């Protein structure tokens, strides 16, 4: 029975390959590789913050044109930065198990092609914002790409343990870009939402980096979980989590009571989890086992937190 099922699977694959043809199979593989260079999961996370910001900027339903530009132009800009990051980091990506399947490591995309692709996406995104919204949004888009590629990837990431904190400016940029695209200005709500994402990033990424700290150590990347104890990392995560929640509550006057309620509940859940981990690290550290602490629940919770809070930003714009 098992052999017949395996044979059936093989037959289906052969039939599919025969129908598609080797040319179409190669095209799909090539397109998939270039999409992977853009790191679509990260792009999706950035847009989760950008689109709700438009609702707050417009105090309701945003312009369809601006929304399309922010989504498409933002995705292209983020894809550009990520592709250029893959080009620059191809030497360390082949060392790390977590990144060993990226297109440049597996040689499905040539380095020169990745460089041209990343630069082209960046130019298109900046021109798109300049032509359809305003120069402020276009300038912020260029600055975000430049900061991520040059300041974070080339300088901070390989030389300081605080790269995650200061690199957070890139992850927060879609908020101010969206606000600028909608209004042509930058005001307090935009900067406060920027602050929420900025302070969210260290506890979010450090939770992942703790799990893969051996990977980063092998690649010579001195991020905080590599050079400090888990207890120290979680202690700093507690501080940034409190700052994140405080700034999120400061958005309340602009986003309305529904947002305020969601920000309180989501913030309490986040603070509970990060404090739980910190206290657990103190206990296990005393027993010599803090390095094995499981932090991925905080990582997944942080994604849910950001999604829920920014969804509340959009909803609050309608019912204030």
mmCIF file of C-alpha atoms in Angstrom:
data_model
loop_
_atom_site.group_PDB
_atom_site.id
_atom_site.type_symbol
_atom_site.label_atom_id
_atom_site.label_comp_id
_atom_site.label_asym_id
_atom_site.label_seq_id
_atom_site.Cartn_x
_atom_site.Cartn_y
_atom_site.Cartn_z
ATOM 1 C CA UNK A 1 0.000 0.000 0.000
ATOM 2 C CA UNK A 2 2.787 2.388 0.930
ATOM 3 C CA UNK A 3 4.700 1.524 -2.260
ATOM 4 C CA UNK A 4 1.611 2.147 -4.370
ATOM 5 C CA UNK A 5 1.112 5.560 -2.739
ATOM 6 C CA UNK A 6 4.750 6.477 -3.342
ATOM 7 C CA UNK A 7 4.460 5.334 -6.950
ATOM 8 C CA UNK A 8 1.321 7.411 -7.378
ATOM 9 C CA UNK A 9 3.111 10.478 -6.053
ATOM 10 C CA UNK A 10 6.010 9.890 -8.438
ATOM 11 C CA UNK A 11 3.622 9.470 -11.373
ATOM 12 C CA UNK A 12 1.847 12.740 -10.511
ATOM 13 C CA UNK A 13 5.171 14.560 -10.302
ATOM 14 C CA UNK A 14 6.304 13.141 -13.621
ATOM 15 C CA UNK A 15 3.004 14.028 -15.302
ATOM 16 C CA UNK A 16 3.156 17.547 -13.808
ATOM 17 C CA UNK A 17 6.722 17.985 -15.014
ATOM 18 C CA UNK A 18 5.764 16.706 -18.455
ATOM 19 C CA UNK A 19 2.796 19.092 -18.677
ATOM 20 C CA UNK A 20 4.710 22.105 -17.435
ATOM 21 C CA UNK A 21 7.883 21.355 -19.348
ATOM 22 C CA UNK A 22 11.431 21.962 -18.159
ATOM 23 C CA UNK A 23 11.326 25.584 -19.299
ATOM 24 C CA UNK A 24 8.310 26.472 -17.168
ATOM 25 C CA UNK A 25 9.770 24.612 -14.204
ATOM 26 C CA UNK A 26 12.976 26.647 -14.475
ATOM 27 C CA UNK A 27 11.019 29.886 -14.773
ATOM 28 C CA UNK A 28 9.021 29.102 -11.641
ATOM 29 C CA UNK A 29 12.207 28.218 -9.766
ATOM 30 C CA UNK A 30 13.897 31.436 -10.891
ATOM 31 C CA UNK A 31 10.919 33.608 -9.967
ATOM 32 C CA UNK A 32 10.697 31.856 -6.605
ATOM 33 C CA UNK A 33 14.383 32.522 -5.966
ATOM 34 C CA UNK A 34 14.041 36.237 -6.662
ATOM 35 C CA UNK A 35 10.948 36.414 -4.465
ATOM 36 C CA UNK A 36 12.922 34.677 -1.698
ATOM 37 C CA UNK A 37 15.636 37.350 -2.015
ATOM 38 C CA UNK A 38 12.996 39.915 -0.999
ATOM 39 C CA UNK A 39 12.189 37.988 2.225
ATOM 40 C CA UNK A 40 8.387 38.187 1.775
ATOM 41 C CA UNK A 41 7.583 37.393 5.415
ATOM 42 C CA UNK A 42 9.490 40.479 6.530
ATOM 43 C CA UNK A 43 7.815 42.556 3.811
ATOM 44 C CA UNK A 44 4.416 41.382 5.025
ATOM 45 C CA UNK A 45 5.266 42.374 8.595
ATOM 46 C CA UNK A 46 6.295 45.866 7.475
ATOM 47 C CA UNK A 47 3.044 46.386 5.573
ATOM 48 C CA UNK A 48 1.069 45.349 8.663
ATOM 49 C CA UNK A 49 2.202 48.621 10.231
ATOM 50 C CA UNK A 50 2.104 50.842 7.131
ATOM 51 C CA UNK A 51 -1.469 50.280 5.972
ATOM 52 C CA UNK A 52 -3.206 50.903 9.347
ATOM 53 C CA UNK A 53 -1.156 54.092 9.653
ATOM 54 C CA UNK A 54 -2.903 55.354 6.517
ATOM 55 C CA UNK A 55 -6.297 54.927 8.200
ATOM 56 C CA UNK A 56 -5.166 57.073 11.113
ATOM 57 C CA UNK A 57 -3.608 59.674 8.825
ATOM 58 C CA UNK A 58 -6.862 59.987 6.848
ATOM 59 C CA UNK A 59 -9.030 59.638 9.979
ATOM 60 C CA UNK A 60 -10.984 56.957 8.143
ATOM 61 C CA UNK A 61 -10.828 55.248 4.766
ATOM 62 C CA UNK A 62 -7.588 56.200 2.991
ATOM 63 C CA UNK A 63 -7.152 57.166 -0.642
ATOM 64 C CA UNK A 64 -7.109 54.085 -2.869
ATOM 65 C CA UNK A 65 -4.205 55.445 -4.935
ATOM 66 C CA UNK A 66 -2.075 56.212 -1.895
ATOM 67 C CA UNK A 67 -2.888 52.821 -0.385
ATOM 68 C CA UNK A 68 -1.821 51.018 -3.561
ATOM 69 C CA UNK A 69 1.387 53.055 -3.733
ATOM 70 C CA UNK A 70 2.219 52.449 -0.079
ATOM 71 C CA UNK A 71 1.587 48.695 -0.435
ATOM 72 C CA UNK A 72 3.336 48.219 -3.773
ATOM 73 C CA UNK A 73 6.041 50.845 -3.332
ATOM 74 C CA UNK A 74 6.649 49.759 0.245
ATOM 75 C CA UNK A 75 6.930 46.113 -0.782
ATOM 76 C CA UNK A 76 9.407 47.018 -3.526
ATOM 77 C CA UNK A 77 11.468 49.172 -1.158
ATOM 78 C CA UNK A 78 11.579 46.456 1.497
ATOM 79 C CA UNK A 79 12.356 43.868 -1.168
ATOM 80 C CA UNK A 80 15.189 46.054 -2.433
ATOM 81 C CA UNK A 81 16.733 46.413 1.020
ATOM 82 C CA UNK A 82 16.387 42.679 1.706
ATOM 83 C CA UNK A 83 17.854 41.634 -1.642
ATOM 84 C CA UNK A 84 20.838 43.943 -1.157
ATOM 85 C CA UNK A 85 21.187 42.576 2.377
ATOM 86 C CA UNK A 86 21.371 39.052 0.927
ATOM 87 C CA UNK A 87 24.026 40.224 -1.537
ATOM 88 C CA UNK A 88 26.197 41.768 1.163
ATOM 89 C CA UNK A 89 25.675 38.977 3.717
ATOM 90 C CA UNK A 90 26.193 36.054 1.329
ATOM 91 C CA UNK A 91 29.488 35.230 3.033
ATOM 92 C CA UNK A 92 27.922 34.780 6.450
ATOM 93 C CA UNK A 93 24.646 33.315 5.168
ATOM 94 C CA UNK A 94 26.506 30.220 3.977
ATOM 95 C CA UNK A 95 27.869 29.692 7.496
ATOM 96 C CA UNK A 96 24.569 30.004 9.335
ATOM 97 C CA UNK A 97 22.179 27.068 9.275
ATOM 98 C CA UNK A 98 19.134 29.367 9.396
ATOM 99 C CA UNK A 99 20.167 31.155 6.184
ATOM 100 C CA UNK A 100 21.914 28.325 4.351
ATOM 101 C CA UNK A 101 19.056 27.899 1.846
ATOM 102 C CA UNK A 102 18.933 31.482 0.645
ATOM 103 C CA UNK A 103 19.228 31.892 -3.154
ATOM 104 C CA UNK A 104 22.763 33.278 -3.203
ATOM 105 C CA UNK A 105 24.023 30.495 -0.943
ATOM 106 C CA UNK A 106 22.347 27.774 -3.020
ATOM 107 C CA UNK A 107 23.582 29.490 -6.239
ATOM 108 C CA UNK A 108 20.099 29.775 -7.735
ATOM 109 C CA UNK A 109 20.755 33.507 -8.239
ATOM 110 C CA UNK A 110 24.129 34.973 -9.203
ATOM 111 C CA UNK A 111 25.513 37.727 -6.913
ATOM 112 C CA UNK A 112 25.643 40.272 -9.739
ATOM 113 C CA UNK A 113 22.034 39.516 -10.674
ATOM 114 C CA UNK A 114 20.940 39.944 -7.045
ATOM 115 C CA UNK A 115 22.757 43.282 -6.848
ATOM 116 C CA UNK A 116 21.129 44.595 -10.020
ATOM 117 C CA UNK A 117 17.727 43.278 -8.916
ATOM 118 C CA UNK A 118 17.976 44.940 -5.500
ATOM 119 C CA UNK A 119 19.104 48.275 -6.938
ATOM 120 C CA UNK A 120 16.357 48.203 -9.576
ATOM 121 C CA UNK A 121 13.638 47.568 -7.000
ATOM 122 C CA UNK A 122 14.949 50.455 -4.914
ATOM 123 C CA UNK A 123 14.968 52.904 -7.820
ATOM 124 C CA UNK A 124 11.458 51.873 -8.883
ATOM 125 C CA UNK A 125 10.076 52.277 -5.361
ATOM 126 C CA UNK A 126 11.581 55.736 -4.822
ATOM 127 C CA UNK A 127 10.438 56.959 -8.257
ATOM 128 C CA UNK A 128 6.960 55.558 -7.614
ATOM 129 C CA UNK A 129 6.588 57.499 -4.360
ATOM 130 C CA UNK A 130 7.987 60.679 -5.922
ATOM 131 C CA UNK A 131 5.709 60.478 -8.964
ATOM 132 C CA UNK A 132 2.463 59.564 -7.194
ATOM 133 C CA UNK A 133 2.679 60.979 -3.645
ATOM 134 C CA UNK A 134 5.340 63.509 -2.641
ATOM 135 C CA UNK A 135 9.076 64.051 -2.294
ATOM 136 C CA UNK A 136 9.017 63.618 1.494
ATOM 137 C CA UNK A 137 7.719 60.058 1.179
ATOM 138 C CA UNK A 138 10.204 59.366 -1.623
ATOM 139 C CA UNK A 139 13.098 60.771 0.420
ATOM 140 C CA UNK A 140 12.151 58.707 3.467
ATOM 141 C CA UNK A 141 11.945 55.595 1.281
ATOM 142 C CA UNK A 142 15.441 56.200 -0.082
ATOM 143 C CA UNK A 143 16.748 56.917 3.422
ATOM 144 C CA UNK A 144 15.232 53.680 4.783
ATOM 145 C CA UNK A 145 16.836 51.564 2.049
ATOM 146 C CA UNK A 146 20.196 53.321 2.481
ATOM 147 C CA UNK A 147 20.089 52.977 6.259
ATOM 148 C CA UNK A 148 19.277 49.265 6.163
ATOM 149 C CA UNK A 149 21.861 48.409 3.530
ATOM 150 C CA UNK A 150 24.758 50.669 4.491
ATOM 151 C CA UNK A 151 24.312 51.664 8.140
ATOM 152 C CA UNK A 152 22.788 48.449 9.483
ATOM 153 C CA UNK A 153 24.029 45.646 7.203
ATOM 154 C CA UNK A 154 27.518 46.934 6.380
ATOM 155 C CA UNK A 155 28.390 48.773 9.593
ATOM 156 C CA UNK A 156 26.269 48.012 12.670
ATOM 157 C CA UNK A 157 25.500 44.316 12.190
ATOM 158 C CA UNK A 158 29.124 43.192 12.087
ATOM 159 C CA UNK A 159 30.545 45.601 14.645
ATOM 160 C CA UNK A 160 28.180 46.231 17.558
ATOM 161 C CA UNK A 161 25.977 44.251 19.904
ATOM 162 C CA UNK A 162 23.333 46.978 19.677
ATOM 163 C CA UNK A 163 22.747 46.516 15.950
ATOM 164 C CA UNK A 164 19.212 45.223 16.530
ATOM 165 C CA UNK A 165 18.210 48.352 18.448
ATOM 166 C CA UNK A 166 19.588 50.919 16.011
ATOM 167 C CA UNK A 167 18.661 48.815 13.019
ATOM 168 C CA UNK A 168 15.087 49.091 14.258
ATOM 169 C CA UNK A 169 14.840 52.467 12.564
ATOM 170 C CA UNK A 170 14.525 50.619 9.243
ATOM 171 C CA UNK A 171 11.729 48.390 10.476
ATOM 172 C CA UNK A 172 9.896 51.448 11.785
ATOM 173 C CA UNK A 173 10.297 53.459 8.581
ATOM 174 C CA UNK A 174 7.128 52.188 6.803
ATOM 175 C CA UNK A 175 5.036 53.997 9.412
ATOM 176 C CA UNK A 176 6.483 57.442 8.704
ATOM 177 C CA UNK A 177 6.649 56.753 4.962
ATOM 178 C CA UNK A 178 2.935 55.920 4.936
ATOM 179 C CA UNK A 179 2.078 59.003 6.982
ATOM 180 C CA UNK A 180 4.170 61.226 4.713
ATOM 181 C CA UNK A 181 2.591 59.703 1.601
ATOM 182 C CA UNK A 182 -0.881 60.468 2.994
ATOM 183 C CA UNK A 183 -0.318 63.938 4.444
ATOM 184 C CA UNK A 184 2.943 65.299 3.033
ATOM 185 C CA UNK A 185 4.074 65.973 6.610
ATOM 186 C CA UNK A 186 5.249 64.172 9.743
ATOM 187 C CA UNK A 187 3.356 64.802 12.974
ATOM 188 C CA UNK A 188 3.244 63.377 16.493
ATOM 189 C CA UNK A 189 1.057 60.319 15.772
ATOM 190 C CA UNK A 190 3.485 59.222 13.057
ATOM 191 C CA UNK A 191 6.509 59.522 15.340
ATOM 192 C CA UNK A 192 4.724 57.741 18.188
ATOM 193 C CA UNK A 193 3.777 54.809 15.956
ATOM 194 C CA UNK A 194 7.377 54.811 14.749
ATOM 195 C CA UNK A 195 8.408 54.553 18.398
ATOM 196 C CA UNK A 196 6.112 51.582 19.016
ATOM 197 C CA UNK A 197 7.778 49.573 16.250
ATOM 198 C CA UNK A 198 11.256 50.830 17.175
ATOM 199 C CA UNK A 199 11.019 49.628 20.783
ATOM 200 C CA UNK A 200 9.171 46.467 19.712
ATOM 201 C CA UNK A 201 12.038 45.284 17.541
ATOM 202 C CA UNK A 202 14.670 44.354 20.206
ATOM 203 C CA UNK A 203 12.496 41.981 22.250
ATOM 204 C CA UNK A 204 11.023 40.584 19.032
ATOM 205 C CA UNK A 205 14.303 39.814 17.274
ATOM 206 C CA UNK A 206 16.356 38.942 20.352
ATOM 207 C CA UNK A 207 13.814 36.207 21.144
ATOM 208 C CA UNK A 208 14.691 34.659 17.789
ATOM 209 C CA UNK A 209 18.416 35.391 18.071
ATOM 210 C CA UNK A 210 18.632 33.593 21.424
ATOM 211 C CA UNK A 211 17.512 30.404 19.690
ATOM 212 C CA UNK A 212 20.037 30.857 16.870
ATOM 213 C CA UNK A 213 22.850 32.404 18.892
ATOM 214 C CA UNK A 214 25.264 29.599 17.950
ATOM 215 C CA UNK A 215 24.599 30.395 14.293
ATOM 216 C CA UNK A 216 25.421 34.066 14.809
ATOM 217 C CA UNK A 217 28.469 33.194 16.897
ATOM 218 C CA UNK A 218 29.818 30.906 14.176
ATOM 219 C CA UNK A 219 29.361 33.705 11.622
ATOM 220 C CA UNK A 220 31.109 36.232 13.862
ATOM 221 C CA UNK A 221 28.076 38.484 14.299
ATOM 222 C CA UNK A 222 28.397 40.155 17.732
ATOM 223 C CA UNK A 223 24.722 40.764 18.441
ATOM 224 C CA UNK A 224 23.673 40.957 22.069
ATOM 225 C CA UNK A 225 22.559 37.309 22.542
ATOM 226 C CA UNK A 226 26.019 36.234 21.340
ATOM 227 C CA UNK A 227 28.125 38.467 23.591
ATOM 228 C CA UNK A 228 25.869 38.590 26.676
ATOM 229 C CA UNK A 229 24.013 36.129 28.862
ATOM 230 C CA UNK A 230 20.393 35.231 28.159
ATOM 231 C CA UNK A 231 19.485 36.879 31.445
ATOM 232 C CA UNK A 232 21.085 40.160 30.326
ATOM 233 C CA UNK A 233 19.310 40.011 26.965
ATOM 234 C CA UNK A 234 15.943 39.424 28.602
ATOM 235 C CA UNK A 235 16.577 42.190 31.128
ATOM 236 C CA UNK A 236 17.056 44.643 28.263
ATOM 237 C CA UNK A 237 14.028 43.142 26.534
ATOM 238 C CA UNK A 238 11.958 43.992 29.601
ATOM 239 C CA UNK A 239 13.100 47.623 29.435
ATOM 240 C CA UNK A 240 12.299 48.002 25.730
ATOM 241 C CA UNK A 241 8.961 46.241 26.186
ATOM 242 C CA UNK A 242 7.906 48.772 28.821
ATOM 243 C CA UNK A 243 9.005 51.620 26.541
ATOM 244 C CA UNK A 244 7.029 50.062 23.685
ATOM 245 C CA UNK A 245 3.855 49.814 25.750
ATOM 246 C CA UNK A 246 4.288 53.351 27.132
ATOM 247 C CA UNK A 247 4.641 54.809 23.645
ATOM 248 C CA UNK A 248 1.701 52.744 22.381
ATOM 249 C CA UNK A 249 -0.498 54.261 25.089
ATOM 250 C CA UNK A 250 0.642 57.738 24.062
ATOM 251 C CA UNK A 251 -1.082 57.121 20.689
ATOM 252 C CA UNK A 252 -4.436 56.768 22.510
ATOM 253 C CA UNK A 253 -5.628 60.413 22.130
ATOM 254 C CA UNK A 254 -5.372 60.163 18.337
ATOM 255 C CA UNK A 255 -6.535 56.562 17.852
ATOM 256 C CA UNK A 256 -9.543 56.526 20.185
ATOM 257 C CA UNK A 257 -10.902 54.384 23.042
ATOM 258 C CA UNK A 258 -11.059 51.063 21.145
ATOM 259 C CA UNK A 259 -7.389 51.376 20.336
ATOM 260 C CA UNK A 260 -6.641 52.305 23.942
ATOM 261 C CA UNK A 261 -8.358 49.177 25.271
ATOM 262 C CA UNK A 262 -6.564 46.930 22.792
ATOM 263 C CA UNK A 263 -3.199 48.580 23.491
ATOM 264 C CA UNK A 264 -3.630 47.984 27.237
ATOM 265 C CA UNK A 265 -4.663 44.328 26.903
ATOM 266 C CA UNK A 266 -2.059 43.488 24.263
ATOM 267 C CA UNK A 267 0.606 45.352 26.214
ATOM 268 C CA UNK A 268 -0.201 43.450 29.393
ATOM 269 C CA UNK A 269 0.045 40.122 27.551
ATOM 270 C CA UNK A 270 3.409 41.121 26.078
ATOM 271 C CA UNK A 271 4.772 42.362 29.402
ATOM 272 C CA UNK A 272 3.602 39.213 31.174
ATOM 273 C CA UNK A 273 5.465 36.992 28.725
ATOM 274 C CA UNK A 274 8.706 38.974 28.726
ATOM 275 C CA UNK A 275 8.702 39.211 32.533
ATOM 276 C CA UNK A 276 7.935 35.488 32.770
ATOM 277 C CA UNK A 277 10.942 34.710 30.613
ATOM 278 C CA UNK A 278 13.182 37.070 32.558
ATOM 279 C CA UNK A 279 12.262 35.528 35.908
ATOM 280 C CA UNK A 280 12.651 32.070 34.421
ATOM 281 C CA UNK A 281 16.111 33.031 33.162
ATOM 282 C CA UNK A 282 17.114 34.128 36.655
ATOM 283 C CA UNK A 283 16.028 30.798 38.071
ATOM 284 C CA UNK A 284 17.610 28.646 35.356
ATOM 285 C CA UNK A 285 20.751 30.800 35.288
ATOM 286 C CA UNK A 286 21.307 29.962 38.941
ATOM 287 C CA UNK A 287 21.095 26.297 37.945
ATOM 288 C CA UNK A 288 23.416 26.775 34.944
ATOM 289 C CA UNK A 289 20.749 26.268 32.284
ATOM 290 C CA UNK A 290 19.630 29.695 31.066
ATOM 291 C CA UNK A 291 21.235 29.169 27.653
ATOM 292 C CA UNK A 292 18.601 26.559 26.871
ATOM 293 C CA UNK A 293 15.668 28.849 27.656
ATOM 294 C CA UNK A 294 12.892 28.659 25.057
ATOM 295 C CA UNK A 295 12.029 32.156 23.816
ATOM 296 C CA UNK A 296 10.135 31.437 20.607
ATOM 297 C CA UNK A 297 6.764 31.899 22.323
ATOM 298 C CA UNK A 298 7.726 35.528 22.886
ATOM 299 C CA UNK A 299 8.811 35.801 19.240
ATOM 300 C CA UNK A 300 5.431 34.587 17.950
ATOM 301 C CA UNK A 301 3.543 36.631 20.540
ATOM 302 C CA UNK A 302 5.397 39.759 19.420
ATOM 303 C CA UNK A 303 4.143 39.291 15.857
ATOM 304 C CA UNK A 304 0.589 38.854 17.124
ATOM 305 C CA UNK A 305 1.006 41.938 19.323
ATOM 306 C CA UNK A 306 2.081 44.161 16.439
ATOM 307 C CA UNK A 307 -0.705 42.868 14.208
ATOM 308 C CA UNK A 308 -3.431 43.392 16.809
ATOM 309 C CA UNK A 309 -2.267 46.833 17.929
ATOM 310 C CA UNK A 310 -2.015 48.201 14.389
ATOM 311 C CA UNK A 311 -5.336 46.618 13.438
ATOM 312 C CA UNK A 312 -6.761 48.584 16.367
ATOM 313 C CA UNK A 313 -5.153 51.742 14.943
ATOM 314 C CA UNK A 314 -7.123 51.226 11.721
ATOM 315 C CA UNK A 315 -10.359 50.319 13.514
ATOM 316 C CA UNK A 316 -10.031 53.225 15.917
ATOM 317 C CA UNK A 317 -9.847 55.674 13.007
ATOM 318 C CA UNK A 318 -13.436 54.768 12.104
ATOM 319 C CA UNK A 319 -15.165 54.855 15.497
ATOM 320 C CA UNK A 320 -13.492 57.685 17.407
#
